[in-house]
């Protein structure tokens, strides 16, 4: 069993309680929005807090919107994992249609966020587990019930499409 | 921008997309009607996050499945034996049922709804502990006490009414039927030394289920349980 070396001092515990006070309700609402049942949402929230405690050193090194982004992503993917266990999840689509060109974004990051928000949910889940939570292709294959080679090709294709989209709209890459 | 930089930006963008998707919840500040079980776990987590984390990540060995089945068998036999000996136990048994799973036990209640919840307190608090939570809800009350070294001791009680249930996470805990002031109950002794013991009993006069949770042995928990007093609140 991994030994957790953080959250030992009073200051660290106080910081954790502050984090908990600040985000608990919102994170519950994210979980409930996905799972639509209080018991499952509370289960997702507890599991998420367990992951947050495990990653506490990382979380306290970031701040503001970046903290919220990360916490929301943890709860969202924990909830999706529970949902996947509770009922049959839709299969991962092979392709997805890129949104039409839009030069209105202030920078490439904002444009990338906008394109990601147009992706199918299952594709986003795949990329989040890979690039945010650094799952291996083997873990992803087990999670989605697919072959490792299929997972690897879907990730590579999704990533390549995003890069191509940014280039096509004039954002710098390479 | 190279591949590594793009992947870092992609990670941040994926997270930011999630934050924007759920930004509607930023303006909602309604109270959430947490379940009793969640409130209890939250209290323990906030009091000592590291201890709570260790308790949640303790390995659940395969033999737990067989132990859960054994618990169900033991409980059934215990009640069957008691039923032949005492008609009063049958009355006890008909107000609630116990279901045992791999990672939790669930008490399902069958009684009638009671009126206003009575007020109970510990007559004696463990030495070195101070109260830090006192919550009153329409169907439950929680008193929680914390020691100097951040160990938590709690007393909770819940209305028993048809359609309601109480689930207690006791992965790996050993179970023992007990009585508290003559009422049927169970003592759960954890295998994990970082987890607390739990004492549960059903008071059918008041139609309440009591739960005491703390880092003490069975006799000590029963001592505190039998010294709970009813007061005007």
mmCIF file of C-alpha atoms in Angstrom:
data_model
loop_
_atom_site.group_PDB
_atom_site.id
_atom_site.type_symbol
_atom_site.label_atom_id
_atom_site.label_comp_id
_atom_site.label_asym_id
_atom_site.label_seq_id
_atom_site.Cartn_x
_atom_site.Cartn_y
_atom_site.Cartn_z
ATOM 1 C CA UNK A 1 0.000 0.000 0.000
ATOM 2 C CA UNK A 2 1.413 3.380 -1.013
ATOM 3 C CA UNK A 3 2.347 5.612 1.914
ATOM 4 C CA UNK A 4 0.930 9.099 1.616
ATOM 5 C CA UNK A 5 3.441 11.641 2.876
ATOM 6 C CA UNK A 6 1.357 14.805 2.531
ATOM 7 C CA UNK A 7 -1.480 16.195 4.650
ATOM 8 C CA UNK A 8 0.457 15.574 7.825
ATOM 9 C CA UNK A 9 0.854 19.144 9.065
ATOM 10 C CA UNK A 10 -1.935 21.345 10.393
ATOM 11 C CA UNK A 11 -1.287 23.815 7.568
ATOM 12 C CA UNK A 12 -1.714 21.111 4.924
ATOM 13 C CA UNK A 13 -4.912 19.883 6.552
ATOM 14 C CA UNK A 14 -6.223 23.446 6.691
ATOM 15 C CA UNK A 15 -5.447 23.904 2.991
ATOM 16 C CA UNK A 16 -7.261 20.675 2.214
ATOM 17 C CA UNK A 17 -10.311 21.762 4.203
ATOM 18 C CA UNK A 18 -10.301 25.078 2.339
ATOM 19 C CA UNK A 19 -10.128 23.242 -0.994
ATOM 20 C CA UNK A 20 -12.979 21.023 0.155
ATOM 21 C CA UNK A 21 -15.093 23.983 1.297
ATOM 22 C CA UNK A 22 -14.503 25.816 -1.984
ATOM 23 C CA UNK A 23 -15.258 23.049 -4.451
ATOM 24 C CA UNK A 24 -17.371 20.353 -2.772
ATOM 25 C CA UNK A 25 -20.767 21.532 -3.953
ATOM 26 C CA UNK A 26 -19.744 22.243 -7.510
ATOM 27 C CA UNK A 27 -17.991 18.906 -7.836
ATOM 28 C CA UNK A 28 -21.088 17.133 -6.515
ATOM 29 C CA UNK A 29 -23.215 18.897 -9.107
ATOM 30 C CA UNK A 30 -20.837 17.790 -11.865
ATOM 31 C CA UNK A 31 -21.101 14.181 -10.663
ATOM 32 C CA UNK A 32 -24.883 14.377 -10.304
ATOM 33 C CA UNK A 33 -25.212 15.910 -13.760
ATOM 34 C CA UNK A 34 -23.559 12.798 -15.208
ATOM 35 C CA UNK A 35 -24.935 10.081 -12.915
ATOM 36 C CA UNK A 36 -28.422 11.489 -12.139
ATOM 37 C CA UNK A 37 -28.574 9.597 -8.812
ATOM 38 C CA UNK A 38 -27.537 10.972 -5.420
ATOM 39 C CA UNK A 39 -26.011 7.712 -4.164
ATOM 40 C CA UNK A 40 -23.857 7.300 -7.270
ATOM 41 C CA UNK A 41 -22.896 10.971 -7.283
ATOM 42 C CA UNK A 42 -21.786 10.741 -3.639
ATOM 43 C CA UNK A 43 -19.810 7.599 -4.480
ATOM 44 C CA UNK A 44 -18.114 9.433 -7.361
ATOM 45 C CA UNK A 45 -17.394 12.402 -5.131
ATOM 46 C CA UNK A 46 -15.812 10.268 -2.396
ATOM 47 C CA UNK A 47 -13.649 8.442 -4.929
ATOM 48 C CA UNK A 48 -12.682 11.805 -6.427
ATOM 49 C CA UNK A 49 -11.632 13.153 -3.020
ATOM 50 C CA UNK A 50 -9.506 10.060 -2.590
ATOM 51 C CA UNK A 51 -7.754 10.853 -5.892
ATOM 52 C CA UNK A 52 -7.461 14.519 -4.938
ATOM 53 C CA UNK A 53 -5.778 13.607 -1.647
ATOM 54 C CA UNK A 54 -3.426 11.268 -3.546
ATOM 55 C CA UNK A 55 -2.501 14.147 -5.910
ATOM 56 C CA UNK A 56 -2.554 16.871 -3.253
ATOM 57 C CA UNK A 57 1.063 17.940 -3.784
ATOM 58 C CA UNK A 58 0.343 18.563 -7.460
ATOM 59 C CA UNK A 59 -2.935 20.343 -6.762
ATOM 60 C CA UNK A 60 -1.485 22.821 -4.264
ATOM 61 C CA UNK A 61 1.237 23.709 -6.767
ATOM 62 C CA UNK A 62 -1.403 25.138 -9.152
ATOM 63 C CA UNK A 63 -4.026 27.781 -8.468
ATOM 64 C CA UNK A 64 -7.184 29.538 -9.589
ATOM 65 C CA UNK A 65 -8.832 28.278 -12.767
ATOM 66 C CA UNK A 66 -6.155 25.613 -13.214
ATOM 67 C CA UNK A 67 -7.116 24.047 -9.865
ATOM 68 C CA UNK A 68 -10.779 24.064 -10.766
ATOM 69 C CA UNK A 69 -10.100 22.599 -14.220
ATOM 70 C CA UNK A 70 -8.180 19.705 -12.752
ATOM 71 C CA UNK A 71 -10.704 18.955 -10.003
ATOM 72 C CA UNK A 72 -13.652 19.094 -12.405
ATOM 73 C CA UNK A 73 -11.780 16.756 -14.768
ATOM 74 C CA UNK A 74 -11.169 14.276 -11.934
ATOM 75 C CA UNK A 75 -14.827 14.218 -10.920
ATOM 76 C CA UNK A 76 -16.067 14.063 -14.497
ATOM 77 C CA UNK A 77 -13.927 11.054 -15.393
ATOM 78 C CA UNK A 78 -14.593 9.278 -12.108
ATOM 79 C CA UNK A 79 -18.308 9.718 -12.750
ATOM 80 C CA UNK A 80 -17.991 8.434 -16.318
ATOM 81 C CA UNK A 81 -16.147 5.353 -15.030
ATOM 82 C CA UNK A 82 -18.992 4.618 -12.613
ATOM 83 C CA UNK A 83 -21.523 5.227 -15.379
ATOM 84 C CA UNK A 84 -19.663 2.821 -17.594
ATOM 85 C CA UNK A 85 -19.882 0.126 -14.909
ATOM 86 C CA UNK A 86 -23.562 0.784 -14.223
ATOM 87 C CA UNK A 87 -24.735 0.537 -17.799
ATOM 88 C CA UNK A 88 -23.493 -0.264 -21.251
ATOM 89 C CA UNK A 89 -21.623 2.745 -22.610
ATOM 90 C CA UNK A 90 -21.837 3.860 -26.219
ATOM 91 C CA UNK A 91 -18.923 2.605 -28.335
ATOM 92 C CA UNK A 92 -16.070 4.937 -29.149
ATOM 93 C CA UNK A 93 -16.782 6.506 -32.559
ATOM 94 C CA UNK A 94 -14.206 5.835 -35.258
ATOM 95 C CA UNK A 95 -14.418 9.294 -36.726
ATOM 96 C CA UNK A 96 -15.712 12.657 -35.626
ATOM 97 C CA UNK A 97 -16.590 15.687 -37.664
ATOM 98 C CA UNK A 98 -14.429 18.740 -37.117
ATOM 99 C CA UNK A 99 -16.332 21.996 -36.573
ATOM 100 C CA UNK A 100 -16.316 24.630 -39.317
ATOM 101 C CA UNK A 101 -13.434 27.121 -39.380
ATOM 102 C CA UNK A 102 -13.662 30.004 -36.962
ATOM 103 C CA UNK A 103 -11.106 32.794 -36.781
ATOM 104 C CA UNK A 104 -12.764 34.415 -33.764
ATOM 105 C CA UNK A 105 -10.710 32.766 -30.994
ATOM 106 C CA UNK A 106 -8.172 35.051 -29.314
ATOM 107 C CA UNK A 107 -5.394 32.469 -29.498
ATOM 108 C CA UNK A 108 -4.625 28.849 -30.354
ATOM 109 C CA UNK A 109 -5.389 27.637 -26.822
ATOM 110 C CA UNK A 110 -8.873 29.163 -26.857
ATOM 111 C CA UNK A 111 -9.494 27.719 -30.308
ATOM 112 C CA UNK A 112 -8.272 24.278 -29.206
ATOM 113 C CA UNK A 113 -10.673 24.400 -26.237
ATOM 114 C CA UNK A 114 -13.553 25.304 -28.556
ATOM 115 C CA UNK A 115 -12.761 22.438 -30.938
ATOM 116 C CA UNK A 116 -12.475 19.993 -28.043
ATOM 117 C CA UNK A 117 -15.894 21.069 -26.782
ATOM 118 C CA UNK A 118 -17.330 20.029 -30.154
ATOM 119 C CA UNK A 119 -15.861 16.489 -29.953
ATOM 120 C CA UNK A 120 -18.008 13.421 -29.135
ATOM 121 C CA UNK A 121 -18.021 12.763 -25.386
ATOM 122 C CA UNK A 122 -16.392 9.338 -25.642
ATOM 123 C CA UNK A 123 -13.525 10.737 -27.729
ATOM 124 C CA UNK A 124 -12.924 13.453 -25.176
ATOM 125 C CA UNK A 125 -12.942 10.851 -22.415
ATOM 126 C CA UNK A 126 -10.253 8.866 -24.279
ATOM 127 C CA UNK A 127 -8.012 11.899 -24.773
ATOM 128 C CA UNK A 128 -8.518 13.105 -21.174
ATOM 129 C CA UNK A 129 -7.587 9.765 -19.679
ATOM 130 C CA UNK A 130 -4.522 9.668 -21.938
ATOM 131 C CA UNK A 131 -3.227 13.241 -21.784
ATOM 132 C CA UNK A 132 -4.562 14.546 -18.448
ATOM 133 C CA UNK A 133 -4.408 11.424 -16.293
ATOM 134 C CA UNK A 134 -1.636 9.636 -18.245
ATOM 135 C CA UNK A 135 -3.295 6.243 -18.488
ATOM 136 C CA UNK A 136 -1.382 3.666 -20.509
ATOM 137 C CA UNK A 137 -2.811 2.316 -23.754
ATOM 138 C CA UNK A 138 -3.257 -1.038 -22.011
ATOM 139 C CA UNK A 139 -5.377 0.550 -19.256
ATOM 140 C CA UNK A 140 -7.394 2.449 -21.869
ATOM 141 C CA UNK A 141 -7.964 -0.725 -23.884
ATOM 142 C CA UNK A 142 -9.358 -2.492 -20.797
ATOM 143 C CA UNK A 143 -11.495 0.527 -19.868
ATOM 144 C CA UNK A 144 -13.086 0.858 -23.312
ATOM 145 C CA UNK A 145 -13.144 -2.840 -24.125
ATOM 146 C CA UNK A 146 -10.956 -2.414 -27.186
ATOM 147 C CA UNK A 147 -7.627 -3.660 -28.497
ATOM 148 C CA UNK A 148 -4.524 -1.704 -27.564
ATOM 149 C CA UNK A 149 -3.741 -1.155 -31.229
ATOM 150 C CA UNK A 150 -7.198 0.347 -31.771
ATOM 151 C CA UNK A 151 -6.771 2.665 -28.786
ATOM 152 C CA UNK A 152 -3.365 3.784 -30.030
ATOM 153 C CA UNK A 153 -4.674 4.539 -33.509
ATOM 154 C CA UNK A 154 -7.725 6.448 -32.210
ATOM 155 C CA UNK A 155 -5.522 8.598 -29.972
ATOM 156 C CA UNK A 156 -3.056 9.294 -32.758
ATOM 157 C CA UNK A 157 -5.855 10.117 -35.177
ATOM 158 C CA UNK A 158 -7.672 12.409 -32.740
ATOM 159 C CA UNK A 159 -4.483 14.235 -31.868
ATOM 160 C CA UNK A 160 -3.519 14.600 -35.534
ATOM 161 C CA UNK A 161 -6.956 16.006 -36.401
ATOM 162 C CA UNK A 162 -6.644 18.638 -33.694
ATOM 163 C CA UNK A 163 -3.191 19.680 -34.926
ATOM 164 C CA UNK A 164 -4.417 19.803 -38.519
ATOM 165 C CA UNK A 165 -7.352 21.961 -37.497
ATOM 166 C CA UNK A 166 -5.121 24.485 -35.769
ATOM 167 C CA UNK A 167 -2.771 24.634 -38.757
ATOM 168 C CA UNK A 168 -5.662 25.001 -41.187
ATOM 169 C CA UNK A 169 -6.931 28.006 -39.254
ATOM 170 C CA UNK A 170 -3.522 29.661 -39.240
ATOM 171 C CA UNK A 171 -2.341 28.841 -35.737
ATOM 172 C CA UNK A 172 1.344 28.051 -35.442
ATOM 173 C CA UNK A 173 2.512 24.459 -34.888
ATOM 174 C CA UNK A 174 5.814 22.770 -35.672
ATOM 175 C CA UNK B 1 5.814 24.271 -30.682
ATOM 176 C CA UNK B 2 7.027 20.666 -30.533
ATOM 177 C CA UNK B 3 5.094 17.468 -29.752
ATOM 178 C CA UNK B 4 5.706 17.670 -26.016
ATOM 179 C CA UNK B 5 4.539 21.277 -25.854
ATOM 180 C CA UNK B 6 1.451 20.462 -27.882
ATOM 181 C CA UNK B 7 0.585 17.554 -25.566
ATOM 182 C CA UNK B 8 0.932 19.851 -22.546
ATOM 183 C CA UNK B 9 -1.344 22.389 -24.202
ATOM 184 C CA UNK B 10 -3.781 19.613 -25.127
ATOM 185 C CA UNK B 11 -3.915 18.438 -21.498
ATOM 186 C CA UNK B 12 -4.646 21.982 -20.310
ATOM 187 C CA UNK B 13 -7.209 22.534 -23.066
ATOM 188 C CA UNK B 14 -9.052 19.304 -22.242
ATOM 189 C CA UNK B 15 -9.300 20.393 -18.605
ATOM 190 C CA UNK B 16 -10.365 23.927 -19.536
ATOM 191 C CA UNK B 17 -13.073 22.503 -21.802
ATOM 192 C CA UNK B 18 -14.455 20.615 -18.783
ATOM 193 C CA UNK B 19 -14.364 23.737 -16.622
ATOM 194 C CA UNK B 20 -16.307 25.667 -19.241
ATOM 195 C CA UNK B 21 -18.817 22.850 -19.731
ATOM 196 C CA UNK B 22 -19.770 22.974 -16.047
ATOM 197 C CA UNK B 23 -19.438 26.722 -15.438
ATOM 198 C CA UNK B 24 -23.246 26.914 -15.045
ATOM 199 C CA UNK B 25 -22.815 25.405 -11.568
ATOM 200 C CA UNK B 26 -20.656 28.345 -10.433
ATOM 201 C CA UNK B 27 -23.740 30.437 -9.696
ATOM 202 C CA UNK B 28 -25.711 27.756 -7.858
ATOM 203 C CA UNK B 29 -25.251 27.811 -4.112
ATOM 204 C CA UNK B 30 -28.170 25.730 -2.814
ATOM 205 C CA UNK B 31 -27.598 23.423 0.122
ATOM 206 C CA UNK B 32 -27.161 19.790 -0.843
ATOM 207 C CA UNK B 33 -29.149 17.204 1.176
ATOM 208 C CA UNK B 34 -26.221 14.884 1.812
ATOM 209 C CA UNK B 35 -26.984 11.354 2.898
ATOM 210 C CA UNK B 36 -26.118 10.354 6.462
ATOM 211 C CA UNK B 37 -23.442 7.993 5.186
ATOM 212 C CA UNK B 38 -21.775 10.708 3.117
ATOM 213 C CA UNK B 39 -21.866 13.193 5.992
ATOM 214 C CA UNK B 40 -20.166 10.640 8.194
ATOM 215 C CA UNK B 41 -17.436 9.920 5.650
ATOM 216 C CA UNK B 42 -16.961 13.622 4.987
ATOM 217 C CA UNK B 43 -16.515 14.316 8.671
ATOM 218 C CA UNK B 44 -13.841 11.626 8.938
ATOM 219 C CA UNK B 45 -12.088 12.800 5.798
ATOM 220 C CA UNK B 46 -11.941 16.434 6.898
ATOM 221 C CA UNK B 47 -10.750 15.505 10.392
ATOM 222 C CA UNK B 48 -7.838 13.430 9.114
ATOM 223 C CA UNK B 49 -7.501 13.201 5.330
ATOM 224 C CA UNK B 50 -4.445 10.969 5.400
ATOM 225 C CA UNK B 51 -6.003 8.414 7.760
ATOM 226 C CA UNK B 52 -9.210 8.457 5.740
ATOM 227 C CA UNK B 53 -7.229 7.974 2.523
ATOM 228 C CA UNK B 54 -5.363 4.979 3.967
ATOM 229 C CA UNK B 55 -8.645 3.443 5.050
ATOM 230 C CA UNK B 56 -10.060 3.864 1.544
ATOM 231 C CA UNK B 57 -7.058 2.382 -0.237
ATOM 232 C CA UNK B 58 -6.565 -0.667 1.993
ATOM 233 C CA UNK B 59 -6.508 -3.756 -0.215
ATOM 234 C CA UNK B 60 -9.713 -5.771 -0.301
ATOM 235 C CA UNK B 61 -8.479 -9.323 -0.584
ATOM 236 C CA UNK B 62 -10.383 -11.979 -2.380
ATOM 237 C CA UNK B 63 -11.247 -13.675 0.858
ATOM 238 C CA UNK B 64 -13.502 -10.727 1.737
ATOM 239 C CA UNK B 65 -16.069 -12.212 -0.611
ATOM 240 C CA UNK B 66 -16.096 -15.418 1.361
ATOM 241 C CA UNK B 67 -16.114 -13.460 4.624
ATOM 242 C CA UNK B 68 -19.158 -11.484 3.512
ATOM 243 C CA UNK B 69 -20.987 -14.712 2.789
ATOM 244 C CA UNK B 70 -19.902 -16.017 6.187
ATOM 245 C CA UNK B 71 -21.242 -12.889 7.878
ATOM 246 C CA UNK B 72 -24.650 -13.388 6.280
ATOM 247 C CA UNK B 73 -24.709 -16.983 7.395
ATOM 248 C CA UNK B 74 -23.652 -16.138 10.937
ATOM 249 C CA UNK B 75 -26.215 -13.383 11.241
ATOM 250 C CA UNK B 76 -29.004 -15.608 9.923
ATOM 251 C CA UNK B 77 -28.093 -18.392 12.309
ATOM 252 C CA UNK B 78 -27.802 -15.983 15.221
ATOM 253 C CA UNK B 79 -31.257 -14.632 14.671
ATOM 254 C CA UNK B 80 -32.705 -18.051 14.007
ATOM 255 C CA UNK B 81 -31.291 -19.257 17.318
ATOM 256 C CA UNK B 82 -32.538 -16.208 19.175
ATOM 257 C CA UNK B 83 -36.007 -16.452 17.643
ATOM 258 C CA UNK B 84 -36.521 -19.901 19.087
ATOM 259 C CA UNK B 85 -35.489 -18.655 22.518
ATOM 260 C CA UNK B 86 -37.277 -15.345 22.858
ATOM 261 C CA UNK B 87 -40.454 -13.967 21.280
ATOM 262 C CA UNK B 88 -39.239 -10.440 22.128
ATOM 263 C CA UNK B 89 -36.339 -10.820 19.707
ATOM 264 C CA UNK B 90 -38.832 -11.608 16.970
ATOM 265 C CA UNK B 91 -40.451 -8.228 17.581
ATOM 266 C CA UNK B 92 -37.009 -6.636 17.384
ATOM 267 C CA UNK B 93 -36.200 -8.451 14.178
ATOM 268 C CA UNK B 94 -39.391 -7.459 12.355
ATOM 269 C CA UNK B 95 -38.584 -3.722 12.421
ATOM 270 C CA UNK B 96 -35.396 -3.923 10.429
ATOM 271 C CA UNK B 97 -33.385 -6.273 8.255
ATOM 272 C CA UNK B 98 -29.668 -6.480 7.633
ATOM 273 C CA UNK B 99 -28.043 -7.158 4.294
ATOM 274 C CA UNK B 100 -24.325 -7.894 4.065
ATOM 275 C CA UNK B 101 -22.289 -7.091 0.958
ATOM 276 C CA UNK B 102 -18.598 -7.319 0.175
ATOM 277 C CA UNK B 103 -17.801 -3.743 1.108
ATOM 278 C CA UNK B 104 -20.724 -2.590 3.247
ATOM 279 C CA UNK B 105 -23.695 -3.644 5.334
ATOM 280 C CA UNK B 106 -27.125 -2.126 4.866
ATOM 281 C CA UNK B 107 -29.887 -1.871 7.451
ATOM 282 C CA UNK B 108 -33.337 -1.562 5.821
ATOM 283 C CA UNK B 109 -36.042 -0.181 8.071
ATOM 284 C CA UNK B 110 -39.656 -1.292 8.240
ATOM 285 C CA UNK B 111 -41.149 0.814 11.031
ATOM 286 C CA UNK B 112 -43.613 3.683 11.066
ATOM 287 C CA UNK B 113 -42.452 7.270 10.815
ATOM 288 C CA UNK B 114 -41.900 8.825 14.254
ATOM 289 C CA UNK B 115 -42.735 12.399 15.196
ATOM 290 C CA UNK B 116 -40.106 14.915 16.281
ATOM 291 C CA UNK B 117 -36.667 13.434 16.672
ATOM 292 C CA UNK B 118 -35.711 13.177 20.370
ATOM 293 C CA UNK B 119 -32.396 14.619 21.547
ATOM 294 C CA UNK B 120 -29.754 12.237 22.810
ATOM 295 C CA UNK B 121 -26.235 13.037 23.987
ATOM 296 C CA UNK B 122 -23.302 11.184 25.446
ATOM 297 C CA UNK B 123 -23.409 11.433 29.223
ATOM 298 C CA UNK B 124 -19.643 10.970 29.228
ATOM 299 C CA UNK B 125 -17.176 12.012 26.506
ATOM 300 C CA UNK B 126 -13.890 10.099 26.079
ATOM 301 C CA UNK B 127 -10.996 11.791 27.849
ATOM 302 C CA UNK B 128 -9.029 14.143 25.622
ATOM 303 C CA UNK B 129 -11.864 14.579 23.130
ATOM 304 C CA UNK B 130 -13.754 17.781 22.341
ATOM 305 C CA UNK B 131 -16.927 18.224 20.373
ATOM 306 C CA UNK B 132 -16.309 19.810 16.973
ATOM 307 C CA UNK B 133 -19.478 18.951 15.058
ATOM 308 C CA UNK B 134 -23.096 18.996 16.205
ATOM 309 C CA UNK B 135 -25.624 18.636 13.389
ATOM 310 C CA UNK B 136 -29.370 18.245 13.644
ATOM 311 C CA UNK B 137 -31.462 17.203 10.636
ATOM 312 C CA UNK B 138 -35.141 16.227 10.403
ATOM 313 C CA UNK B 139 -34.271 12.534 10.392
ATOM 314 C CA UNK B 140 -30.872 12.317 12.061
ATOM 315 C CA UNK B 141 -28.483 13.855 14.570
ATOM 316 C CA UNK B 142 -24.686 13.796 14.582
ATOM 317 C CA UNK B 143 -22.295 14.561 17.443
ATOM 318 C CA UNK B 144 -18.598 14.321 16.575
ATOM 319 C CA UNK B 145 -15.637 14.672 18.903
ATOM 320 C CA UNK B 146 -11.958 14.992 18.051
ATOM 321 C CA UNK B 147 -8.948 14.105 20.166
ATOM 322 C CA UNK B 148 -5.641 15.990 20.312
ATOM 323 C CA UNK B 149 -4.140 13.572 17.816
ATOM 324 C CA UNK B 150 -7.046 14.039 15.389
ATOM 325 C CA UNK B 151 -8.873 10.791 16.117
ATOM 326 C CA UNK B 152 -12.624 11.137 15.698
ATOM 327 C CA UNK B 153 -15.352 9.664 17.904
ATOM 328 C CA UNK B 154 -18.957 10.084 16.819
ATOM 329 C CA UNK B 155 -22.497 9.388 17.923
ATOM 330 C CA UNK B 156 -25.233 9.447 15.294
ATOM 331 C CA UNK B 157 -28.817 8.337 15.362
ATOM 332 C CA UNK B 158 -31.438 8.022 12.631
ATOM 333 C CA UNK B 159 -35.174 7.596 12.415
ATOM 334 C CA UNK B 160 -36.124 4.122 11.295
ATOM 335 C CA UNK B 161 -38.994 4.350 8.834
ATOM 336 C CA UNK B 162 -40.218 2.238 5.942
ATOM 337 C CA UNK B 163 -38.324 2.942 2.749
ATOM 338 C CA UNK B 164 -35.239 4.248 4.501
ATOM 339 C CA UNK B 165 -31.959 2.404 4.935
ATOM 340 C CA UNK B 166 -28.546 2.938 6.415
ATOM 341 C CA UNK B 167 -25.432 1.658 4.674
ATOM 342 C CA UNK B 168 -22.147 1.383 6.559
ATOM 343 C CA UNK B 169 -18.867 0.844 4.721
ATOM 344 C CA UNK B 170 -17.081 -1.923 6.601
ATOM 345 C CA UNK B 171 -14.826 -3.538 3.995
ATOM 346 C CA UNK B 172 -12.870 -6.294 5.749
ATOM 347 C CA UNK B 173 -14.505 -5.693 9.164
ATOM 348 C CA UNK B 174 -15.365 -8.568 11.465
ATOM 349 C CA UNK B 175 -18.939 -8.608 12.735
ATOM 350 C CA UNK B 176 -20.336 -9.624 16.147
ATOM 351 C CA UNK B 177 -23.957 -9.506 17.368
ATOM 352 C CA UNK B 178 -24.236 -7.588 20.645
ATOM 353 C CA UNK B 179 -26.913 -6.050 22.828
ATOM 354 C CA UNK B 180 -26.981 -2.476 24.111
ATOM 355 C CA UNK B 181 -29.392 -1.894 27.001
ATOM 356 C CA UNK B 182 -31.198 -5.040 25.825
ATOM 357 C CA UNK B 183 -31.530 -3.894 22.214
ATOM 358 C CA UNK B 184 -30.094 -5.917 19.339
ATOM 359 C CA UNK B 185 -27.043 -4.558 17.605
ATOM 360 C CA UNK B 186 -23.732 -5.356 15.931
ATOM 361 C CA UNK B 187 -20.133 -4.558 16.678
ATOM 362 C CA UNK B 188 -17.849 -4.175 13.648
ATOM 363 C CA UNK B 189 -14.164 -4.578 14.351
ATOM 364 C CA UNK B 190 -11.955 -3.483 11.431
ATOM 365 C CA UNK B 191 -9.074 -5.551 10.119
ATOM 366 C CA UNK B 192 -7.278 -2.368 9.015
ATOM 367 C CA UNK B 193 -5.660 -0.783 12.130
ATOM 368 C CA UNK B 194 -6.194 2.674 10.651
ATOM 369 C CA UNK B 195 -9.961 2.248 10.604
ATOM 370 C CA UNK B 196 -12.268 2.765 13.571
ATOM 371 C CA UNK B 197 -14.652 0.280 15.126
ATOM 372 C CA UNK B 198 -18.410 0.736 14.765
ATOM 373 C CA UNK B 199 -21.207 -0.163 17.154
ATOM 374 C CA UNK B 200 -24.777 -0.186 15.819
ATOM 375 C CA UNK B 201 -27.988 -0.875 17.729
ATOM 376 C CA UNK B 202 -31.726 -0.398 17.212
ATOM 377 C CA UNK B 203 -33.835 1.202 19.958
ATOM 378 C CA UNK B 204 -37.394 0.136 19.144
ATOM 379 C CA UNK B 205 -38.972 2.212 21.922
ATOM 380 C CA UNK B 206 -37.863 5.376 20.136
ATOM 381 C CA UNK B 207 -37.700 3.757 16.663
ATOM 382 C CA UNK B 208 -34.126 4.959 16.251
ATOM 383 C CA UNK B 209 -30.928 3.383 14.995
ATOM 384 C CA UNK B 210 -27.782 4.478 16.835
ATOM 385 C CA UNK B 211 -24.235 4.347 15.470
ATOM 386 C CA UNK B 212 -21.136 4.933 17.567
ATOM 387 C CA UNK B 213 -17.838 5.072 15.713
ATOM 388 C CA UNK B 214 -14.430 5.356 17.365
ATOM 389 C CA UNK B 215 -10.987 3.940 18.004
ATOM 390 C CA UNK B 216 -11.957 1.873 21.012
ATOM 391 C CA UNK B 217 -12.648 -1.760 21.780
ATOM 392 C CA UNK B 218 -16.092 -3.334 21.969
ATOM 393 C CA UNK B 219 -16.519 -3.043 25.733
ATOM 394 C CA UNK B 220 -15.579 0.642 25.710
ATOM 395 C CA UNK B 221 -17.972 1.482 22.871
ATOM 396 C CA UNK B 222 -20.776 -0.399 24.633
ATOM 397 C CA UNK B 223 -19.977 1.508 27.829
ATOM 398 C CA UNK B 224 -20.420 4.865 26.083
ATOM 399 C CA UNK B 225 -23.489 3.579 24.243
ATOM 400 C CA UNK B 226 -25.209 2.534 27.472
ATOM 401 C CA UNK B 227 -24.519 5.975 28.935
ATOM 402 C CA UNK B 228 -26.362 7.961 26.287
ATOM 403 C CA UNK B 229 -29.011 10.189 27.835
ATOM 404 C CA UNK B 230 -32.144 11.759 26.419
ATOM 405 C CA UNK B 231 -32.456 15.505 27.018
ATOM 406 C CA UNK B 232 -34.815 18.333 26.181
ATOM 407 C CA UNK B 233 -33.289 20.268 23.281
#
